[in-house]
Amino acid sequence: MKKLVRIAAIAAAALMAVSAAGCSSTRSLSDVKNSGKLMMSTNAEFEPFEYKDGGEIVGIDIDISKKIAESLGVELEISDIAFDSLIPALQSGKADIVAAGMTADAERRESVDFSDPYFNASQAIIVAADSDITGPADLADKTVGVQLGTTGDQYCTNEDGDSEYTVAEVRRYSKGMEAVSDLMAGRIDAVVIDNFPAQKFVENNEGAIKVLDTALTEEEYAIAVPKGNTEMLDAVNSVLAEMKESGELDEIVAKYESALS
Ligand code: ARG
């Protein structure tokens, strides 16, 4: 009887270990292929890279991810989550890839692997159309809105003291649009966000806001995969290389650019 109890205990422990591993393990490329779907996580608050158009999530990163899924012969499954949950989603295996206009920076490289870059970006400053702020130096005594956990947040918060320009106060929003709304309502003085989405916000709110000419940073977007998954990384990189080579990537970007005007 005693022995039976011990066996049951061992079996239970083994089961727990398996299920614990199950929920924390990331999927290999063959797991993805066998399951028939590629799980991509993004934060669809970032036009034109990912945004909602009549309930559907669309954008440059979606088009790229569809190509990746297609090359693997699987369906693309998109999950739209908070920006600062994207890296944890990759680490826990809830996502196979993250395509979110994500800047490949040194800090994130400690937790995930990045593909080759596919877009050059910068952090731009949006102000009210009638603002007297003319450049980054004017932000020194101003309140600036950013999207939580983004490189714009890192730059303005300046925890490591590396930023060339400083701001008086940082307000963090879960969506860039909420920061822009507060800017238009006069509750904050500026918004720091990536240049292409910044242009989009200006287009969508014509006459009320403008983007300043000076950019704060130079950055590169890349697709993130779980750390150490070189098979997945190679698969992503070969699709990106093909899309660059054939001109398809430029065409996709141009499609969303022309939608701006
Ligand atoms: N490029 C910036 C970063 O990596 C902002 C990206 C925001 N992307 C989004 N889908 N909301 O931090």
PDB file of C-alpha atoms and ligand atoms in Angstrom:
ATOM      1  CA  MET A   1       0.000   0.000   0.000  1.00  0.00           C
ATOM      2  CA  LYS A   2       2.777   2.347   1.024  1.00  0.00           C
ATOM      3  CA  LYS A   3       4.527   1.611  -2.224  1.00  0.00           C
ATOM      4  CA  LEU A   4       1.410   2.433  -4.214  1.00  0.00           C
ATOM      5  CA  VAL A   5       1.136   5.810  -2.497  1.00  0.00           C
ATOM      6  CA  ARG A   6       4.753   6.523  -3.331  1.00  0.00           C
ATOM      7  CA  ILE A   7       4.210   5.585  -6.981  1.00  0.00           C
ATOM      8  CA  ALA A   8       1.137   7.794  -7.111  1.00  0.00           C
ATOM      9  CA  ALA A   9       3.128  10.663  -5.628  1.00  0.00           C
ATOM     10  CA  ILE A  10       5.920  10.193  -8.159  1.00  0.00           C
ATOM     11  CA  ALA A  11       3.401  10.029 -10.999  1.00  0.00           C
ATOM     12  CA  ALA A  12       1.698  13.191  -9.780  1.00  0.00           C
ATOM     13  CA  ALA A  13       5.027  15.000  -9.513  1.00  0.00           C
ATOM     14  CA  ALA A  14       5.993  13.875 -13.010  1.00  0.00           C
ATOM     15  CA  LEU A  15       2.672  15.062 -14.370  1.00  0.00           C
ATOM     16  CA  MET A  16       3.110  18.430 -12.730  1.00  0.00           C
ATOM     17  CA  ALA A  17       6.619  18.760 -14.146  1.00  0.00           C
ATOM     18  CA  VAL A  18       5.341  17.945 -17.633  1.00  0.00           C
ATOM     19  CA  SER A  19       2.489  20.404 -17.462  1.00  0.00           C
ATOM     20  CA  ALA A  20       4.749  23.105 -15.992  1.00  0.00           C
ATOM     21  CA  ALA A  21       7.169  22.565 -18.856  1.00  0.00           C
ATOM     22  CA  GLY A  22       4.226  22.547 -21.236  1.00  0.00           C
ATOM     23  CA  CYS A  23       3.130  26.022 -20.303  1.00  0.00           C
ATOM     24  CA  SER A  24       6.556  27.569 -20.202  1.00  0.00           C
ATOM     25  CA  SER A  25       8.128  25.952 -23.245  1.00  0.00           C
ATOM     26  CA  THR A  26       8.497  27.658 -26.582  1.00  0.00           C
ATOM     27  CA  ARG A  27       7.648  25.844 -29.806  1.00  0.00           C
ATOM     28  CA  SER A  28      10.176  24.554 -32.286  1.00  0.00           C
ATOM     29  CA  LEU A  29       9.775  25.155 -36.000  1.00  0.00           C
ATOM     30  CA  SER A  30       8.441  21.618 -36.457  1.00  0.00           C
ATOM     31  CA  ASP A  31       5.914  22.151 -33.618  1.00  0.00           C
ATOM     32  CA  VAL A  32       4.682  25.184 -35.540  1.00  0.00           C
ATOM     33  CA  LYS A  33       4.461  23.262 -38.812  1.00  0.00           C
ATOM     34  CA  ASN A  34       2.710  20.309 -37.177  1.00  0.00           C
ATOM     35  CA  SER A  35       0.175  22.524 -35.445  1.00  0.00           C
ATOM     36  CA  GLY A  36      -0.711  24.218 -38.729  1.00  0.00           C
ATOM     37  CA  LYS A  37      -0.496  27.724 -37.279  1.00  0.00           C
ATOM     38  CA  LEU A  38       2.062  30.396 -36.547  1.00  0.00           C
ATOM     39  CA  MET A  39       1.211  32.330 -33.394  1.00  0.00           C
ATOM     40  CA  MET A  40       2.183  35.948 -33.889  1.00  0.00           C
ATOM     41  CA  SER A  41       1.734  38.519 -31.134  1.00  0.00           C
ATOM     42  CA  THR A  42       1.542  42.241 -31.713  1.00  0.00           C
ATOM     43  CA  ASN A  43       0.086  45.436 -30.267  1.00  0.00           C
ATOM     44  CA  ALA A  44      -2.315  46.803 -32.867  1.00  0.00           C
ATOM     45  CA  GLU A  45      -2.086  50.441 -31.798  1.00  0.00           C
ATOM     46  CA  PHE A  46       0.650  51.392 -34.184  1.00  0.00           C
ATOM     47  CA  GLU A  47      -0.530  52.469 -37.613  1.00  0.00           C
ATOM     48  CA  PRO A  48       0.691  51.697 -40.247  1.00  0.00           C
ATOM     49  CA  PHE A  49       2.590  48.691 -38.836  1.00  0.00           C
ATOM     50  CA  GLU A  50      -0.388  47.149 -37.012  1.00  0.00           C
ATOM     51  CA  TYR A  51      -3.784  48.687 -36.435  1.00  0.00           C
ATOM     52  CA  LYS A  52      -7.461  47.908 -36.604  1.00  0.00           C
ATOM     53  CA  ASP A  53      -9.372  48.645 -39.739  1.00  0.00           C
ATOM     54  CA  GLY A  54     -13.051  47.912 -39.233  1.00  0.00           C
ATOM     55  CA  GLY A  55     -12.334  45.189 -36.692  1.00  0.00           C
ATOM     56  CA  GLU A  56      -9.604  43.578 -38.751  1.00  0.00           C
ATOM     57  CA  ILE A  57      -5.950  43.846 -37.748  1.00  0.00           C
ATOM     58  CA  VAL A  58      -3.915  45.063 -40.713  1.00  0.00           C
ATOM     59  CA  GLY A  59      -0.557  46.683 -41.437  1.00  0.00           C
ATOM     60  CA  ILE A  60       2.995  46.218 -42.645  1.00  0.00           C
ATOM     61  CA  ASP A  61       3.877  43.717 -39.897  1.00  0.00           C
ATOM     62  CA  ILE A  62       0.743  41.709 -40.661  1.00  0.00           C
ATOM     63  CA  ASP A  63       1.643  41.502 -44.346  1.00  0.00           C
ATOM     64  CA  ILE A  64       5.175  40.366 -43.471  1.00  0.00           C
ATOM     65  CA  SER A  65       3.905  37.812 -40.943  1.00  0.00           C
ATOM     66  CA  LYS A  66       1.458  36.390 -43.482  1.00  0.00           C
ATOM     67  CA  LYS A  67       4.397  35.773 -45.812  1.00  0.00           C
ATOM     68  CA  ILE A  68       6.275  34.003 -43.044  1.00  0.00           C
ATOM     69  CA  ALA A  69       3.273  31.793 -42.240  1.00  0.00           C
ATOM     70  CA  GLU A  70       2.788  31.086 -45.939  1.00  0.00           C
ATOM     71  CA  SER A  71       6.421  30.045 -46.354  1.00  0.00           C
ATOM     72  CA  LEU A  72       5.960  27.551 -43.504  1.00  0.00           C
ATOM     73  CA  GLY A  73       2.708  26.288 -44.999  1.00  0.00           C
ATOM     74  CA  VAL A  74       0.632  27.288 -41.963  1.00  0.00           C
ATOM     75  CA  GLU A  75      -2.117  29.755 -40.991  1.00  0.00           C
ATOM     76  CA  LEU A  76      -1.263  33.011 -39.241  1.00  0.00           C
ATOM     77  CA  GLU A  77      -2.897  33.475 -35.842  1.00  0.00           C
ATOM     78  CA  ILE A  78      -2.622  37.037 -34.525  1.00  0.00           C
ATOM     79  CA  SER A  79      -2.952  37.962 -30.883  1.00  0.00           C
ATOM     80  CA  ASP A  80      -3.270  41.620 -29.992  1.00  0.00           C
ATOM     81  CA  ILE A  81      -1.813  42.295 -26.529  1.00  0.00           C
ATOM     82  CA  ALA A  82      -0.183  45.105 -24.534  1.00  0.00           C
ATOM     83  CA  PHE A  83       3.178  46.199 -25.906  1.00  0.00           C
ATOM     84  CA  ASP A  84       5.019  45.402 -22.687  1.00  0.00           C
ATOM     85  CA  SER A  85       3.545  41.853 -22.669  1.00  0.00           C
ATOM     86  CA  LEU A  86       5.060  40.942 -26.048  1.00  0.00           C
ATOM     87  CA  ILE A  87       8.475  39.771 -24.869  1.00  0.00           C
ATOM     88  CA  PRO A  88       6.966  37.757 -21.959  1.00  0.00           C
ATOM     89  CA  ALA A  89       4.589  36.133 -24.501  1.00  0.00           C
ATOM     90  CA  LEU A  90       7.572  34.977 -26.543  1.00  0.00           C
ATOM     91  CA  GLN A  91       9.400  33.728 -23.479  1.00  0.00           C
ATOM     92  CA  SER A  92       6.436  31.717 -22.215  1.00  0.00           C
ATOM     93  CA  GLY A  93       5.680  30.154 -25.589  1.00  0.00           C
ATOM     94  CA  LYS A  94       2.379  31.999 -26.097  1.00  0.00           C
ATOM     95  CA  ALA A  95       3.876  33.521 -29.219  1.00  0.00           C
ATOM     96  CA  ASP A  96       6.179  32.029 -31.850  1.00  0.00           C
ATOM     97  CA  ILE A  97       7.113  35.432 -33.247  1.00  0.00           C
ATOM     98  CA  VAL A  98       6.529  39.078 -32.364  1.00  0.00           C
ATOM     99  CA  ALA A  99       6.066  41.563 -35.196  1.00  0.00           C
ATOM    100  CA  ALA A 100       5.253  44.913 -33.653  1.00  0.00           C
ATOM    101  CA  GLY A 101       7.449  47.636 -35.087  1.00  0.00           C
ATOM    102  CA  MET A 102       9.761  46.494 -32.353  1.00  0.00           C
ATOM    103  CA  THR A 103      13.141  48.149 -32.183  1.00  0.00           C
ATOM    104  CA  ALA A 104      15.995  45.661 -31.914  1.00  0.00           C
ATOM    105  CA  ASP A 105      17.881  47.074 -28.953  1.00  0.00           C
ATOM    106  CA  ALA A 106      20.607  45.693 -26.693  1.00  0.00           C
ATOM    107  CA  GLU A 107      18.395  45.352 -23.631  1.00  0.00           C
ATOM    108  CA  ARG A 108      15.759  43.270 -25.454  1.00  0.00           C
ATOM    109  CA  ARG A 109      18.473  41.168 -27.080  1.00  0.00           C
ATOM    110  CA  GLU A 110      19.160  39.748 -23.631  1.00  0.00           C
ATOM    111  CA  SER A 111      15.680  38.163 -23.604  1.00  0.00           C
ATOM    112  CA  VAL A 112      14.887  37.422 -27.264  1.00  0.00           C
ATOM    113  CA  ASP A 113      16.593  37.003 -30.627  1.00  0.00           C
ATOM    114  CA  PHE A 114      15.958  39.493 -33.419  1.00  0.00           C
ATOM    115  CA  SER A 115      15.737  38.907 -37.160  1.00  0.00           C
ATOM    116  CA  ASP A 116      17.613  41.047 -39.648  1.00  0.00           C
ATOM    117  CA  PRO A 117      16.199  44.577 -39.601  1.00  0.00           C
ATOM    118  CA  TYR A 118      13.356  45.394 -42.008  1.00  0.00           C
ATOM    119  CA  PHE A 119      12.689  49.077 -41.351  1.00  0.00           C
ATOM    120  CA  ASN A 120      14.683  52.143 -40.267  1.00  0.00           C
ATOM    121  CA  ALA A 121      12.846  54.331 -37.791  1.00  0.00           C
ATOM    122  CA  SER A 122      13.400  57.146 -35.334  1.00  0.00           C
ATOM    123  CA  GLN A 123      11.665  58.687 -32.353  1.00  0.00           C
ATOM    124  CA  ALA A 124       9.729  61.767 -33.407  1.00  0.00           C
ATOM    125  CA  ILE A 125       8.177  64.590 -31.393  1.00  0.00           C
ATOM    126  CA  ILE A 126       4.522  65.524 -31.921  1.00  0.00           C
ATOM    127  CA  VAL A 127       3.241  68.854 -30.582  1.00  0.00           C
ATOM    128  CA  ALA A 128       0.071  70.917 -30.943  1.00  0.00           C
ATOM    129  CA  ALA A 129      -0.076  72.777 -34.255  1.00  0.00           C
ATOM    130  CA  ASP A 130       0.223  76.110 -32.439  1.00  0.00           C
ATOM    131  CA  SER A 131       2.881  74.982 -29.931  1.00  0.00           C
ATOM    132  CA  ASP A 132       5.964  77.116 -29.364  1.00  0.00           C
ATOM    133  CA  ILE A 133       8.090  73.980 -28.914  1.00  0.00           C
ATOM    134  CA  THR A 134      10.447  73.956 -31.897  1.00  0.00           C
ATOM    135  CA  GLY A 135      12.968  71.242 -31.025  1.00  0.00           C
ATOM    136  CA  PRO A 136      13.990  68.624 -28.467  1.00  0.00           C
ATOM    137  CA  ALA A 137      15.813  71.156 -26.250  1.00  0.00           C
ATOM    138  CA  ASP A 138      12.466  72.840 -25.552  1.00  0.00           C
ATOM    139  CA  LEU A 139      11.203  69.671 -23.815  1.00  0.00           C
ATOM    140  CA  ALA A 140      13.415  70.267 -20.746  1.00  0.00           C
ATOM    141  CA  ASP A 141      10.548  71.842 -18.764  1.00  0.00           C
ATOM    142  CA  LYS A 142       7.673  70.017 -20.474  1.00  0.00           C
ATOM    143  CA  THR A 143       5.388  67.043 -19.834  1.00  0.00           C
ATOM    144  CA  VAL A 144       5.764  64.378 -22.517  1.00  0.00           C
ATOM    145  CA  GLY A 145       3.502  61.417 -23.296  1.00  0.00           C
ATOM    146  CA  VAL A 146       4.867  58.051 -24.463  1.00  0.00           C
ATOM    147  CA  GLN A 147       3.597  54.507 -24.993  1.00  0.00           C
ATOM    148  CA  LEU A 148       4.524  52.362 -21.998  1.00  0.00           C
ATOM    149  CA  GLY A 149       7.574  50.145 -22.479  1.00  0.00           C
ATOM    150  CA  THR A 150       8.608  51.555 -25.854  1.00  0.00           C
ATOM    151  CA  THR A 151      11.958  53.003 -26.837  1.00  0.00           C
ATOM    152  CA  GLY A 152      10.276  56.435 -26.684  1.00  0.00           C
ATOM    153  CA  ASP A 153       9.485  55.694 -23.032  1.00  0.00           C
ATOM    154  CA  GLN A 154      13.096  54.601 -22.428  1.00  0.00           C
ATOM    155  CA  TYR A 155      14.473  57.734 -24.097  1.00  0.00           C
ATOM    156  CA  CYS A 156      12.276  60.166 -22.172  1.00  0.00           C
ATOM    157  CA  THR A 157      12.578  58.338 -18.839  1.00  0.00           C
ATOM    158  CA  ASN A 158      16.370  58.305 -19.344  1.00  0.00           C
ATOM    159  CA  GLU A 159      17.056  55.800 -16.595  1.00  0.00           C
ATOM    160  CA  ASP A 160      20.577  55.096 -17.823  1.00  0.00           C
ATOM    161  CA  GLY A 161      21.338  58.792 -18.323  1.00  0.00           C
ATOM    162  CA  ASP A 162      22.228  58.254 -22.009  1.00  0.00           C
ATOM    163  CA  SER A 163      19.596  60.489 -23.610  1.00  0.00           C
ATOM    164  CA  GLU A 164      20.877  63.647 -25.240  1.00  0.00           C
ATOM    165  CA  TYR A 165      17.744  65.611 -24.353  1.00  0.00           C
ATOM    166  CA  THR A 166      15.745  65.402 -21.153  1.00  0.00           C
ATOM    167  CA  VAL A 167      12.114  66.105 -20.329  1.00  0.00           C
ATOM    168  CA  ALA A 168      10.581  67.425 -17.103  1.00  0.00           C
ATOM    169  CA  GLU A 169       7.861  64.785 -16.726  1.00  0.00           C
ATOM    170  CA  VAL A 170       6.927  61.556 -18.532  1.00  0.00           C
ATOM    171  CA  ARG A 171       3.332  60.293 -18.789  1.00  0.00           C
ATOM    172  CA  ARG A 172       2.988  56.678 -19.850  1.00  0.00           C
ATOM    173  CA  TYR A 173      -0.031  55.444 -21.793  1.00  0.00           C
ATOM    174  CA  SER A 174      -0.978  51.946 -22.861  1.00  0.00           C
ATOM    175  CA  LYS A 175      -1.817  53.259 -26.352  1.00  0.00           C
ATOM    176  CA  GLY A 176      -0.117  55.945 -28.421  1.00  0.00           C
ATOM    177  CA  MET A 177      -3.552  57.302 -29.353  1.00  0.00           C
ATOM    178  CA  GLU A 178      -4.337  58.035 -25.703  1.00  0.00           C
ATOM    179  CA  ALA A 179      -1.196  60.164 -25.482  1.00  0.00           C
ATOM    180  CA  VAL A 180      -2.185  62.003 -28.665  1.00  0.00           C
ATOM    181  CA  SER A 181      -5.698  62.620 -27.275  1.00  0.00           C
ATOM    182  CA  ASP A 182      -4.212  64.119 -24.109  1.00  0.00           C
ATOM    183  CA  LEU A 183      -1.936  66.271 -26.255  1.00  0.00           C
ATOM    184  CA  MET A 184      -4.910  67.577 -28.231  1.00  0.00           C
ATOM    185  CA  ALA A 185      -6.799  68.228 -24.997  1.00  0.00           C
ATOM    186  CA  GLY A 186      -3.847  70.293 -23.735  1.00  0.00           C
ATOM    187  CA  ARG A 187      -3.107  67.947 -20.843  1.00  0.00           C
ATOM    188  CA  ILE A 188       0.463  67.259 -21.990  1.00  0.00           C
ATOM    189  CA  ASP A 189       2.904  69.307 -24.099  1.00  0.00           C
ATOM    190  CA  ALA A 190       4.299  66.719 -26.515  1.00  0.00           C
ATOM    191  CA  VAL A 191       4.253  63.049 -27.505  1.00  0.00           C
ATOM    192  CA  VAL A 192       7.394  61.075 -28.328  1.00  0.00           C
ATOM    193  CA  ILE A 193       6.665  58.148 -30.627  1.00  0.00           C
ATOM    194  CA  ASP A 194       8.098  56.429 -33.707  1.00  0.00           C
ATOM    195  CA  ASN A 195       8.200  58.613 -36.830  1.00  0.00           C
ATOM    196  CA  PHE A 196       5.908  56.665 -39.181  1.00  0.00           C
ATOM    197  CA  PRO A 197       3.062  56.283 -36.619  1.00  0.00           C
ATOM    198  CA  ALA A 198       3.652  59.958 -35.699  1.00  0.00           C
ATOM    199  CA  GLN A 199       2.994  60.939 -39.330  1.00  0.00           C
ATOM    200  CA  LYS A 200      -0.140  58.826 -39.241  1.00  0.00           C
ATOM    201  CA  PHE A 201      -1.447  60.529 -36.103  1.00  0.00           C
ATOM    202  CA  VAL A 202      -0.894  63.901 -37.768  1.00  0.00           C
ATOM    203  CA  GLU A 203      -2.705  62.750 -40.921  1.00  0.00           C
ATOM    204  CA  ASN A 204      -5.626  61.504 -38.881  1.00  0.00           C
ATOM    205  CA  ASN A 205      -5.884  64.721 -36.855  1.00  0.00           C
ATOM    206  CA  GLU A 206      -5.141  67.265 -39.510  1.00  0.00           C
ATOM    207  CA  GLY A 207      -4.571  70.816 -38.409  1.00  0.00           C
ATOM    208  CA  ALA A 208      -4.494  69.992 -34.687  1.00  0.00           C
ATOM    209  CA  ILE A 209      -0.982  68.537 -34.309  1.00  0.00           C
ATOM    210  CA  LYS A 210       2.350  68.489 -36.132  1.00  0.00           C
ATOM    211  CA  VAL A 211       5.617  66.508 -36.123  1.00  0.00           C
ATOM    212  CA  LEU A 212       8.861  68.387 -35.461  1.00  0.00           C
ATOM    213  CA  ASP A 213      11.725  67.987 -37.928  1.00  0.00           C
ATOM    214  CA  THR A 214      14.313  66.802 -35.430  1.00  0.00           C
ATOM    215  CA  ALA A 215      14.290  63.092 -34.561  1.00  0.00           C
ATOM    216  CA  LEU A 216      15.588  61.915 -31.189  1.00  0.00           C
ATOM    217  CA  THR A 217      17.028  58.516 -32.132  1.00  0.00           C
ATOM    218  CA  GLU A 218      17.834  56.194 -34.999  1.00  0.00           C
ATOM    219  CA  GLU A 219      16.402  52.684 -34.635  1.00  0.00           C
ATOM    220  CA  GLU A 220      15.813  49.493 -36.596  1.00  0.00           C
ATOM    221  CA  TYR A 221      12.716  47.308 -36.463  1.00  0.00           C
ATOM    222  CA  ALA A 222      13.127  43.546 -36.424  1.00  0.00           C
ATOM    223  CA  ILE A 223      10.990  40.485 -35.764  1.00  0.00           C
ATOM    224  CA  ALA A 224      11.589  38.858 -32.389  1.00  0.00           C
ATOM    225  CA  VAL A 225      11.721  35.089 -31.830  1.00  0.00           C
ATOM    226  CA  PRO A 226      12.325  33.060 -28.661  1.00  0.00           C
ATOM    227  CA  LYS A 227      15.952  33.162 -27.598  1.00  0.00           C
ATOM    228  CA  GLY A 228      17.992  30.341 -29.087  1.00  0.00           C
ATOM    229  CA  ASN A 229      15.411  29.278 -31.675  1.00  0.00           C
ATOM    230  CA  THR A 230      17.779  29.521 -34.631  1.00  0.00           C
ATOM    231  CA  GLU A 231      15.528  27.463 -36.923  1.00  0.00           C
ATOM    232  CA  MET A 232      12.726  29.975 -36.493  1.00  0.00           C
ATOM    233  CA  LEU A 233      15.152  32.867 -36.844  1.00  0.00           C
ATOM    234  CA  ASP A 234      16.548  31.459 -40.099  1.00  0.00           C
ATOM    235  CA  ALA A 235      13.048  30.890 -41.470  1.00  0.00           C
ATOM    236  CA  VAL A 236      12.088  34.513 -40.693  1.00  0.00           C
ATOM    237  CA  ASN A 237      15.341  35.885 -42.102  1.00  0.00           C
ATOM    238  CA  SER A 238      15.014  33.994 -45.358  1.00  0.00           C
ATOM    239  CA  VAL A 239      11.488  35.362 -45.907  1.00  0.00           C
ATOM    240  CA  LEU A 240      12.700  38.888 -45.143  1.00  0.00           C
ATOM    241  CA  ALA A 241      15.664  38.469 -47.502  1.00  0.00           C
ATOM    242  CA  GLU A 242      13.362  37.283 -50.292  1.00  0.00           C
ATOM    243  CA  MET A 243      10.955  40.160 -49.709  1.00  0.00           C
ATOM    244  CA  LYS A 244      13.816  42.685 -49.793  1.00  0.00           C
ATOM    245  CA  GLU A 245      15.352  41.119 -52.884  1.00  0.00           C
ATOM    246  CA  SER A 246      12.098  40.979 -54.854  1.00  0.00           C
ATOM    247  CA  GLY A 247      11.097  44.532 -53.889  1.00  0.00           C
ATOM    248  CA  GLU A 248       7.978  43.253 -52.148  1.00  0.00           C
ATOM    249  CA  LEU A 249       8.923  44.794 -48.815  1.00  0.00           C
ATOM    250  CA  ASP A 250       9.293  48.236 -50.424  1.00  0.00           C
ATOM    251  CA  GLU A 251       5.949  47.770 -52.155  1.00  0.00           C
ATOM    252  CA  ILE A 252       4.218  46.937 -48.888  1.00  0.00           C
ATOM    253  CA  VAL A 253       5.705  49.983 -47.146  1.00  0.00           C
ATOM    254  CA  ALA A 254       4.764  52.182 -50.123  1.00  0.00           C
ATOM    255  CA  LYS A 255       1.201  50.852 -50.038  1.00  0.00           C
ATOM    256  CA  TYR A 256       0.774  52.119 -46.484  1.00  0.00           C
ATOM    257  CA  GLU A 257       2.658  55.327 -47.233  1.00  0.00           C
ATOM    258  CA  SER A 258       0.336  56.222 -50.077  1.00  0.00           C
ATOM    259  CA  ALA A 259      -2.630  55.411 -47.897  1.00  0.00           C
ATOM    260  CA  LEU A 260      -1.369  58.334 -45.792  1.00  0.00           C
ATOM    261  CA  SER A 261      -1.941  60.992 -48.390  1.00  0.00           C
TER     262      SER A 261
HETATM  263  N1  ARG B   1       9.715  50.952 -31.872  1.00  0.00           N
HETATM  264  C1  ARG B   1       9.258  51.183 -30.541  1.00  0.00           C
HETATM  265  C2  ARG B   1       9.777  50.120 -29.621  1.00  0.00           C
HETATM  266  O1  ARG B   1      10.199  49.097 -30.065  1.00  0.00           O
HETATM  267  C3  ARG B   1       7.750  51.266 -30.434  1.00  0.00           C
HETATM  268  C4  ARG B   1       7.021  50.085 -30.942  1.00  0.00           C
HETATM  269  C5  ARG B   1       5.539  50.138 -30.601  1.00  0.00           C
HETATM  270  N2  ARG B   1       4.846  49.106 -31.312  1.00  0.00           N
HETATM  271  C6  ARG B   1       3.537  48.823 -31.166  1.00  0.00           C
HETATM  272  N3  ARG B   1       3.033  47.873 -31.916  1.00  0.00           N
HETATM  273  N4  ARG B   1       2.809  49.475 -30.313  1.00  0.00           N
HETATM  274  O2  ARG B   1       9.781  50.265 -28.427  1.00  0.00           O
END
